[in-house]
Each structure stands twice: as structure tokens, then as C-alpha cells.
XYZ file of N, CA, C and O in Angstrom:
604
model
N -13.410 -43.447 -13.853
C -13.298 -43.833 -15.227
C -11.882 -44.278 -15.519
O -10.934 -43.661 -15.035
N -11.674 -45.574 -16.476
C -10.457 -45.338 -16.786
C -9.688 -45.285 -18.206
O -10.445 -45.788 -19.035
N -8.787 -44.979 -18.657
C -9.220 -44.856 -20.049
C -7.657 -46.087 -20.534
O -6.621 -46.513 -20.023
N -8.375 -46.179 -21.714
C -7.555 -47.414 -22.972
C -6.295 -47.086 -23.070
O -6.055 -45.940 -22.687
N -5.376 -47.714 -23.464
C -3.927 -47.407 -24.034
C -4.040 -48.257 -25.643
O -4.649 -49.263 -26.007
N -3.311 -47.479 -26.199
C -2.737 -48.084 -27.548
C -1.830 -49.349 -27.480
O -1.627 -49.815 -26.359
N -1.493 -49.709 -28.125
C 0.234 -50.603 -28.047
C 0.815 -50.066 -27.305
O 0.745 -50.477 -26.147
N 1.839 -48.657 -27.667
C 2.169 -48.327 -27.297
C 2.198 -47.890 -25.583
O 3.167 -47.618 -24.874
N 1.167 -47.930 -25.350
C 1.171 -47.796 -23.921
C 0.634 -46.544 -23.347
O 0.448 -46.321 -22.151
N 0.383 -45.666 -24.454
C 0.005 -44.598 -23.773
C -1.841 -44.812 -23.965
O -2.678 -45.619 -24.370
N -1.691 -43.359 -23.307
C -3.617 -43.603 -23.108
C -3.992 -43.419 -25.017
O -3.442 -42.585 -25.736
N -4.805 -44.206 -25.374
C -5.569 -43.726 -26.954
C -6.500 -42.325 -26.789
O -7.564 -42.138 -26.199
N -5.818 -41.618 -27.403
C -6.634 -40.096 -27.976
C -8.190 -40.304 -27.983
O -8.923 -39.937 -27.064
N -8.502 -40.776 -28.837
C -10.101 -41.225 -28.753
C -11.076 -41.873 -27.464
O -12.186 -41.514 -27.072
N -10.414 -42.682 -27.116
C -10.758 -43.115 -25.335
C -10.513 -41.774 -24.632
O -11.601 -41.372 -24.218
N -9.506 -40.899 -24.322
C -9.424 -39.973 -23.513
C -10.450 -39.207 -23.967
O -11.220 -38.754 -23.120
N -10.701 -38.869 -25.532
C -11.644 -37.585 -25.555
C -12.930 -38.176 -24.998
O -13.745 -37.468 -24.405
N -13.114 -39.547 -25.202
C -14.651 -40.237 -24.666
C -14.781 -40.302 -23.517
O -15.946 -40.392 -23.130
N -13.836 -40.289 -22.615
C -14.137 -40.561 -21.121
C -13.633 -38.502 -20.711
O -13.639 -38.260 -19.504
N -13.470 -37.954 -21.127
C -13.610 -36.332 -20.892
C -14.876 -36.132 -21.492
O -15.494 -35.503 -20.633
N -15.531 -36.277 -22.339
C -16.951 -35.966 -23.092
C -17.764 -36.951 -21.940
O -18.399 -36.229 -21.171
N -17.859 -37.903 -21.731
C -18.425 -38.548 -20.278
C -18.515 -37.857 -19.165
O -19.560 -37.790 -18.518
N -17.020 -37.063 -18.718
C -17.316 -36.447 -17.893
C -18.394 -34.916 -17.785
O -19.154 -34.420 -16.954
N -18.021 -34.675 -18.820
C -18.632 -33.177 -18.796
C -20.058 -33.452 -18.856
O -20.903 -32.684 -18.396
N -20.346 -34.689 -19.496
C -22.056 -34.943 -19.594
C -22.767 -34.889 -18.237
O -23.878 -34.454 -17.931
N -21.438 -35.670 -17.252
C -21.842 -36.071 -15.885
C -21.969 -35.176 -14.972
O -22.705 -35.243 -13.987
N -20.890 -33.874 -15.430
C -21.258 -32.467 -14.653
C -22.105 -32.157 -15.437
O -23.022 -31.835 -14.681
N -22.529 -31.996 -16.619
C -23.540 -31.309 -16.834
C -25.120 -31.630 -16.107
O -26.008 -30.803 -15.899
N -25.130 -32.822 -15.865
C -26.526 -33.694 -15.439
C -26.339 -33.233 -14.109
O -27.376 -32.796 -13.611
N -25.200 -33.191 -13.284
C -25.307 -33.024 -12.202
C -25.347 -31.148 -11.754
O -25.415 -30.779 -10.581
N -25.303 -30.415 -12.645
C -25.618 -29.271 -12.440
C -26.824 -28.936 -12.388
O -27.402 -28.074 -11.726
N -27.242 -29.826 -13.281
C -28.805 -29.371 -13.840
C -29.496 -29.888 -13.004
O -30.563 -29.275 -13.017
N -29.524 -30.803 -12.144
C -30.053 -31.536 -11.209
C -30.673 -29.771 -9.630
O -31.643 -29.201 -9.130
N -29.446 -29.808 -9.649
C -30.088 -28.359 -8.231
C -30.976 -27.543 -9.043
O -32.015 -27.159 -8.506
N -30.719 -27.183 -10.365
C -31.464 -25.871 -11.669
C -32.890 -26.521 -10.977
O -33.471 -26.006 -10.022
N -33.227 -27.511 -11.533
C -34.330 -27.946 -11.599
C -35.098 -27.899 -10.186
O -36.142 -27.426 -9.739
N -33.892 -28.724 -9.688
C -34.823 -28.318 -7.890
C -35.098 -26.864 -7.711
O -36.189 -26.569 -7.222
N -34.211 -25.847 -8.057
C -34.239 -24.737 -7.753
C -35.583 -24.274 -8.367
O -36.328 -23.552 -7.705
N -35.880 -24.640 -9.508
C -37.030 -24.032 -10.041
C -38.386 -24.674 -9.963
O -39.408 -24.074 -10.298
N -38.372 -25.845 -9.536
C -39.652 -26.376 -8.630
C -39.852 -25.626 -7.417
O -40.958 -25.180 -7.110
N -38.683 -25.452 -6.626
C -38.983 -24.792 -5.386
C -39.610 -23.643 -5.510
O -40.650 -23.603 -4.853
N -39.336 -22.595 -6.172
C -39.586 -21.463 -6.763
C -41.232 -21.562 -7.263
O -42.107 -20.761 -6.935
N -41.405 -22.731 -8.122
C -42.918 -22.528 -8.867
C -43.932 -22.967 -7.272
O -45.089 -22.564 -7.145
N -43.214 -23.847 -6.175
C -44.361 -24.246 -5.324
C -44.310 -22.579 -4.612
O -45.008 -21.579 -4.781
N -43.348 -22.826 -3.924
C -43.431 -21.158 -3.627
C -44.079 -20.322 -4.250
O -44.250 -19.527 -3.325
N -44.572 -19.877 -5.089
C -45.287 -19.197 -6.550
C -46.885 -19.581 -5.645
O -47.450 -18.822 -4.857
N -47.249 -20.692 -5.976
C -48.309 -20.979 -6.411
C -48.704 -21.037 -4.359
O -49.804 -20.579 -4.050
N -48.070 -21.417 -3.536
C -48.435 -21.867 -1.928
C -48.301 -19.206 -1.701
O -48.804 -18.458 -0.863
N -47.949 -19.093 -2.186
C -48.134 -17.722 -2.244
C -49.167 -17.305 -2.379
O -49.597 -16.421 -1.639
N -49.849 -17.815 -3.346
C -51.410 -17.514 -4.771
C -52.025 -17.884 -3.532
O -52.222 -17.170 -2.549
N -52.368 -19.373 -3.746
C -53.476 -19.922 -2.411
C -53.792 -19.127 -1.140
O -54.841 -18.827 -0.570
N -52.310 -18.865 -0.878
C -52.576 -17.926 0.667
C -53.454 -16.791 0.197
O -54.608 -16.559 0.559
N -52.853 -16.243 -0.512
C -53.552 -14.680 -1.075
C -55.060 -14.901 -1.202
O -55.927 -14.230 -0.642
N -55.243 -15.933 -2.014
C -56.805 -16.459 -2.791
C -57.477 -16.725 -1.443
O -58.658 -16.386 -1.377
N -56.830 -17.367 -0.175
C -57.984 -17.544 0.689
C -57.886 -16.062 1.927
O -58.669 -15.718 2.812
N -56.670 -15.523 1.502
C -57.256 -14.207 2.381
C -57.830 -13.276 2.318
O -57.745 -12.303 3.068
N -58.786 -13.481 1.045
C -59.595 -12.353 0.339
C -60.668 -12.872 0.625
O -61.550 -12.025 0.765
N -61.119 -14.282 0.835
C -62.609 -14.238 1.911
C -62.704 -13.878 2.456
O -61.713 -13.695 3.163
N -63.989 -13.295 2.870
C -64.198 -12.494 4.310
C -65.385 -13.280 5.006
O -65.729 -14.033 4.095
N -66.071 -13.505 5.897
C -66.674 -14.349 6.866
C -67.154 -15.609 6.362
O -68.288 -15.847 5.948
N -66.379 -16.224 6.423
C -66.369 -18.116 5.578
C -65.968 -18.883 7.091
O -65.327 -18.478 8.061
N -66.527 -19.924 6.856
C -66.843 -20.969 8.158
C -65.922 -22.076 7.339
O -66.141 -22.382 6.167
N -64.936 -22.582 8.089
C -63.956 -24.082 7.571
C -65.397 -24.627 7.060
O -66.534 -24.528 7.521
N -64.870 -25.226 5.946
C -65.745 -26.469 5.353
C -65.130 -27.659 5.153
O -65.477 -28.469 4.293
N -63.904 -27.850 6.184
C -63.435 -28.820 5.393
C -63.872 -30.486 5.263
O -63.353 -31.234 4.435
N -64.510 -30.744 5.855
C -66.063 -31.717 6.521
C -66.377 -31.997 5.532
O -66.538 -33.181 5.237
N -66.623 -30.767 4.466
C -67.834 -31.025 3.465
C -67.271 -31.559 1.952
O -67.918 -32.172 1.103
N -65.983 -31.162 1.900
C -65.119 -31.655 0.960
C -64.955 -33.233 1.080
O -65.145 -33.931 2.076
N -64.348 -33.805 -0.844
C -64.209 -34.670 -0.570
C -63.482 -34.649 -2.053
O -63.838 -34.011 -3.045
N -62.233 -35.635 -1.887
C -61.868 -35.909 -2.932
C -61.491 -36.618 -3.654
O -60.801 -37.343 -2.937
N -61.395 -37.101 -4.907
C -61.339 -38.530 -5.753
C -59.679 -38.746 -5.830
O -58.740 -38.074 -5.402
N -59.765 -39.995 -6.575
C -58.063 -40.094 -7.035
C -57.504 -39.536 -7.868
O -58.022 -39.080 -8.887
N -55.780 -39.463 -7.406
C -55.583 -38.172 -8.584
C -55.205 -39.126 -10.031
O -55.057 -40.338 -10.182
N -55.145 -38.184 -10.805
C -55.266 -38.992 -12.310
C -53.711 -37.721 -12.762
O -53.196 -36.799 -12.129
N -53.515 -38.162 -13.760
C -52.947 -37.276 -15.007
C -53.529 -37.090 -16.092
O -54.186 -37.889 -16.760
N -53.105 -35.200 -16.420
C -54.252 -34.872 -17.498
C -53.384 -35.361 -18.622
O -52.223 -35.761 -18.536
N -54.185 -35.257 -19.756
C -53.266 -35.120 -21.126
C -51.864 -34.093 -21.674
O -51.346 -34.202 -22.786
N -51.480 -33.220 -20.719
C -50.408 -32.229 -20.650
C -49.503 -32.427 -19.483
O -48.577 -31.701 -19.121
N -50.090 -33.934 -18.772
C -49.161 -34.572 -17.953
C -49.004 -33.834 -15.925
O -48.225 -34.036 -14.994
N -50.344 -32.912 -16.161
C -50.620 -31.876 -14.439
C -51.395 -32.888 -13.956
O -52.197 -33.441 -14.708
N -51.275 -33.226 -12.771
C -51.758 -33.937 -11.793
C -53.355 -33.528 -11.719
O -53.362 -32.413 -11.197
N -54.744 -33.936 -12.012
C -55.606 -33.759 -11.585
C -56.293 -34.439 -10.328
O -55.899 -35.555 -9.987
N -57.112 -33.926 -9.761
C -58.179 -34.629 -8.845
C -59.658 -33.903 -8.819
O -59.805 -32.683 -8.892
N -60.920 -35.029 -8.683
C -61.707 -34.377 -8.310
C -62.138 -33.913 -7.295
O -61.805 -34.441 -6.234
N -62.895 -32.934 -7.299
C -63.167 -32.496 -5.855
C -64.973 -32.184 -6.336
O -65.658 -31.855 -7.304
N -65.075 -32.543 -4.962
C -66.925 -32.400 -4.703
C -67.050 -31.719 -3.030
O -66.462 -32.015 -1.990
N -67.892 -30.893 -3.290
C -68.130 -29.962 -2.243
C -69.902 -30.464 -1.653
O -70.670 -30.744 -2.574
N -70.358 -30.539 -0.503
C -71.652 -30.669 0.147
C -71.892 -29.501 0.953
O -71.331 -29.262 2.022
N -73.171 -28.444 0.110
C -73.290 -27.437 0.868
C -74.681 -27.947 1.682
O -75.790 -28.389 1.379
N -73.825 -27.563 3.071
C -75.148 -27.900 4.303
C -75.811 -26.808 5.033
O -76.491 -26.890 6.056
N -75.531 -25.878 4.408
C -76.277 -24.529 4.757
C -77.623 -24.490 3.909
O -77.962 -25.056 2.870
N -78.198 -23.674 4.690
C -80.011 -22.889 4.420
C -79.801 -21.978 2.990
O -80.776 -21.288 2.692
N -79.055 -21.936 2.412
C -78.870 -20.815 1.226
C -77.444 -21.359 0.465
O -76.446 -21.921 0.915
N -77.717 -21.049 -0.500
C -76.914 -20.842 -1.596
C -75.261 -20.656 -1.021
O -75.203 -20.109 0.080
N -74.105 -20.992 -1.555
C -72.656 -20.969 -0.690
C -72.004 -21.127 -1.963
O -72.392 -21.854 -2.877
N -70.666 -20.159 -1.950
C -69.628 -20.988 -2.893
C -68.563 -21.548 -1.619
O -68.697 -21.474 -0.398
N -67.573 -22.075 -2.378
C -66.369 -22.915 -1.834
C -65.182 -22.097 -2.355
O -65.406 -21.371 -3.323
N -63.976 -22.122 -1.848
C -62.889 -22.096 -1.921
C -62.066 -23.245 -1.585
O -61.991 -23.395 -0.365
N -61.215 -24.386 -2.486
C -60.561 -25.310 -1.353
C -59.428 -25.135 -2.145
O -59.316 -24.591 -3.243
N -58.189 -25.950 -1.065
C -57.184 -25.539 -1.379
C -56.740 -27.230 -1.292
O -56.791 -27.931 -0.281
N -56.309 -27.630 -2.623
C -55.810 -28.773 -2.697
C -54.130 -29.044 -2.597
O -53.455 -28.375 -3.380
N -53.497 -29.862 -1.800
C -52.143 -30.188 -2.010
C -51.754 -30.986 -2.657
O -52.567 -31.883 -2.433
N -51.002 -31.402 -3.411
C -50.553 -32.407 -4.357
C -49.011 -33.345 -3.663
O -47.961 -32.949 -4.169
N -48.897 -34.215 -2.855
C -47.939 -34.437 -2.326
C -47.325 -35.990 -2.596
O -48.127 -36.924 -2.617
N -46.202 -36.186 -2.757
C -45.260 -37.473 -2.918
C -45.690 -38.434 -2.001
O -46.454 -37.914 -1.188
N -45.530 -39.488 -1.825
C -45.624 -40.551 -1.343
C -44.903 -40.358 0.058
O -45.401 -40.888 1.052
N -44.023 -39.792 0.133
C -43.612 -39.571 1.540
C -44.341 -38.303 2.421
O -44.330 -38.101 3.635
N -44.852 -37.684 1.534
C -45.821 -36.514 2.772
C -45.078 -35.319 2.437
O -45.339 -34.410 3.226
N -44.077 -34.939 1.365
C -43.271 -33.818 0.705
C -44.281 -33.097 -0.125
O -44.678 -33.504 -1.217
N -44.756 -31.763 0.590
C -45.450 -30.905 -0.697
C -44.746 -30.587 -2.124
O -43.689 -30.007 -2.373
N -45.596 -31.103 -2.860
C -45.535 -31.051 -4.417
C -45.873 -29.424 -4.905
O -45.208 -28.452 -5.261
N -47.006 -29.679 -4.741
C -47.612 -28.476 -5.583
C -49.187 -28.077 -4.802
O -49.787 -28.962 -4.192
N -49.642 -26.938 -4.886
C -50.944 -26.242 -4.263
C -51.806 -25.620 -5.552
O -51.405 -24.989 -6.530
N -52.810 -25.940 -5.264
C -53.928 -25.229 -5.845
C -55.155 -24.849 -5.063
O -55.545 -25.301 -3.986
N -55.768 -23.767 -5.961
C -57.303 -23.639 -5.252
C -57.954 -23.765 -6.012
O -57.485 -23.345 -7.070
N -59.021 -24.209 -6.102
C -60.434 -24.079 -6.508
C -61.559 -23.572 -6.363
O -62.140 -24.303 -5.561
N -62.208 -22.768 -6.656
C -63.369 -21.986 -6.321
C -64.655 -22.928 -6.771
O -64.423 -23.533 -7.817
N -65.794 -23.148 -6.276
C -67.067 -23.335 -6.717
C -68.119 -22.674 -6.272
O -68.504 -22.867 -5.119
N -68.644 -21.948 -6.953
C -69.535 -20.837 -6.795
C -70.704 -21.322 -6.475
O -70.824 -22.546 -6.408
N -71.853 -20.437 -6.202
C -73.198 -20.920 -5.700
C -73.905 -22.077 -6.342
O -74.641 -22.199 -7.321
N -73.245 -23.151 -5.126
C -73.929 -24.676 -4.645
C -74.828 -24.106 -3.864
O -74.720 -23.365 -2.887
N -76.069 -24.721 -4.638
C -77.360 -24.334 -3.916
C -77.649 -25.365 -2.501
O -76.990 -26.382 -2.282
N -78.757 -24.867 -1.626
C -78.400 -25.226 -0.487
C -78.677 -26.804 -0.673
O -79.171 -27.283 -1.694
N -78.189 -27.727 0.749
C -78.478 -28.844 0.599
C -78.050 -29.527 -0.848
O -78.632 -30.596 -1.035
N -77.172 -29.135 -1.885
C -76.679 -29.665 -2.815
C -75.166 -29.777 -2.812
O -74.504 -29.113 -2.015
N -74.454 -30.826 -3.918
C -73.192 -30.655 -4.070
C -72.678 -30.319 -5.113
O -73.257 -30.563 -6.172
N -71.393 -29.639 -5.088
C -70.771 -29.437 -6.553
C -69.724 -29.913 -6.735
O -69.064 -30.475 -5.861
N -69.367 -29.757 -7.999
C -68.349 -30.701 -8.563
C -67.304 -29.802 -9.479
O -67.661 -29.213 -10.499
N -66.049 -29.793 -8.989
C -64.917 -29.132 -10.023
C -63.754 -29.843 -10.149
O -63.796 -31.018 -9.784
N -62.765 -29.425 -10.563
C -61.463 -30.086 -10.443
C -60.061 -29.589 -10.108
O -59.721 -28.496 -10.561
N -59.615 -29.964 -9.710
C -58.169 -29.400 -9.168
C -56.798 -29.838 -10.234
O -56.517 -31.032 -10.340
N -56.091 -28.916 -10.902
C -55.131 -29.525 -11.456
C -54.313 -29.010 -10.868
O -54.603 -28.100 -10.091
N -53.122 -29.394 -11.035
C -51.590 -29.240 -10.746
C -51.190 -27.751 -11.675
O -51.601 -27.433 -12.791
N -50.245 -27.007 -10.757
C -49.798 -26.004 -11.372
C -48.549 -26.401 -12.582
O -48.276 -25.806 -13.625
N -48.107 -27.296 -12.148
C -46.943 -27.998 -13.275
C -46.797 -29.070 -13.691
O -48.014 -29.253 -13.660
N -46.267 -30.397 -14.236
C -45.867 -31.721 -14.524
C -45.140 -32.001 -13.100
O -44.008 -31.673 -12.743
N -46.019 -32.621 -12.490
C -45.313 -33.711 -11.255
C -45.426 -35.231 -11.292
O -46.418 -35.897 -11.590
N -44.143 -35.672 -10.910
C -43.741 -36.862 -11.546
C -43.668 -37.969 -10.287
O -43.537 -37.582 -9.126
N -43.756 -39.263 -10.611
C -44.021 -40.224 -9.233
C -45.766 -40.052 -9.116
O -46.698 -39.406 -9.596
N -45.448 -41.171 -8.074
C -46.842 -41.327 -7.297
C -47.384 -39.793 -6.513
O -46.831 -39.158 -5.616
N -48.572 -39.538 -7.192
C -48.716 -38.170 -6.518
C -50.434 -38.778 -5.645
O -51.310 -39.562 -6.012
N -50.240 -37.895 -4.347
C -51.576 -38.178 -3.995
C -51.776 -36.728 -3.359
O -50.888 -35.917 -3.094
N -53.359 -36.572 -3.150
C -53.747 -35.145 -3.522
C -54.528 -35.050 -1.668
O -55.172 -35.953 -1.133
N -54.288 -34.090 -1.240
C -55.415 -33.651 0.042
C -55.811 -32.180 0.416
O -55.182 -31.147 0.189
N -56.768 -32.314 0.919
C -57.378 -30.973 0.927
C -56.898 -29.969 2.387
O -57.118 -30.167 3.582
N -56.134 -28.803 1.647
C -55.397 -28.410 2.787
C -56.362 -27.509 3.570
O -56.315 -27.651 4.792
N -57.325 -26.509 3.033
C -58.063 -26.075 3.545
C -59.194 -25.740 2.772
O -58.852 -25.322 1.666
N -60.876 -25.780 3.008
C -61.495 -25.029 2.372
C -62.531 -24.555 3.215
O -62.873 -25.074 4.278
N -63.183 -23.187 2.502
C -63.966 -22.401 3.219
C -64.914 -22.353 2.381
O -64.802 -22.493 1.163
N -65.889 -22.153 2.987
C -67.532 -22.090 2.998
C -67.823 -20.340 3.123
O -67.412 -19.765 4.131
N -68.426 -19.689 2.223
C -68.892 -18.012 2.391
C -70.246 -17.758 1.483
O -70.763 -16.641 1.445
């Protein structure tokens, strides 16, 4: 930055306080910049925690991930990443689902995790739920199914 002089030659009072009020804006933005990372990291962590937990409480579930399938992601009206998801149960009886959707950037950087449960899809039928985002994720988000189980 550089700042004004008067006539006189020295720097003008008002230019100096504007280019010091510039600066502090510029540390301030740039502080807040890690805050924020820090607390995304924290909420995926949060939520890639949940998922684990949510799918280690099934007990004899067969991968389904075959049977999954999922639409494009959209944004809801509160600005969370949605997608649909549709499940094909190919079993002799009645099945719910568990899937575990990822929400990831354009470069392949996990965003955000969710699960979804869909309860008894009768046999030979499919069901239909949705996956939102645990927070406001911003950019091109595209969504894949990290794991789901069949029980």
C-alpha cells in the first residue's frame, strides 16, 4: 500500500488512517479465512464420525452398493446440498437400506457425509429418499455413494 502526502510532503492523516483501516480489514479476512477452515473441518469430522457410528450398528447387512443409485445434486432452499437417492431391493423379503452419501468438490476433496436410512422396501421394489448436506457447501458439489448396506 502506499499512502498520499499533503503539500507539505508529509503522509495526509486521513490516507494513513485509510490505508491502516485497509490493513486491519486484510488481517482480519485473512484470519478468518483458517476460523472457517477450521470449523468445516471440524463439522466434516462431526458428521464422517455419525456415518461411521450409524453404519456400525448394523448387524448382518450384505453391501448393496449395486443397488443404489443416485440423481443430481441440487440446492435446497436453506442453501444444503441435496441429492436423490433410490434404492432396488433384490431380495425375497422386505429390506431397509442404510447409504452413506459423500458430497465432494470438483476435484475429489470430501465435502461433507451423510446417511440415509430407508426402511422396509418391499421385495423386488424400489425406494426413494433424499440425502442432504449437513451444512451450506459452496462450488460445484457432486454427490457419491460411499457405502450402503442392505439388512
Amino acid at each position: 500500500m502506499t499512502s498520499c502526502s499533503n503539500n507539505s510532503g508529509t503522509p495526509s492523516t486521513s490516507h494513513s488512517k485509510a490505508a491502516s483501516a485497509a490493513s486491519s480489514v486484510a488481517s482480519a479476512v485473512a484470519s478468518a479465512v483458517p476460523s472457517l477452515a477450521s470449523q468445516g473441518a471440524s463439522a466434516l469430522a462431526s458428521a464422517s464420525a455419525e456415518a461411521k457410528r450409524r453404519l456400525g450398528e448394523v448387524k448382518n447387512a450384505v453391501n448393496a452398493k449395486d443397488d443404489v443409485h443416485l440423481g443430481a445434486p441440487a440446492t435446497d432452499a436453506e442453501g444444503r446440498s441435496t441429492v436423490a437417492v433410490s434404492v432396488h431391493n433384490s431380495a425375497g423379503s422386505a429390506k431397509s437400506f442404510l447409504v452413506q452419501v459423500d458430497f465432494r468438490d470438483q476435484g475429489g476433496n470430501l465435502l461433507d457425509t451423510t446417511v440415509v436410512t430407508l426402511s422396509d422396501v418391499g421385495a423386488g421394489k424400489d425406494g426413494k429418499a433424499t440425502a442432504r448436506s449437513n451444512r451450506k457447501l459452496s462450488g460445484p458439489v457432486r454427490a457419491e455413494v460411499a457405502r450402503a448396506l442392505r439388512y
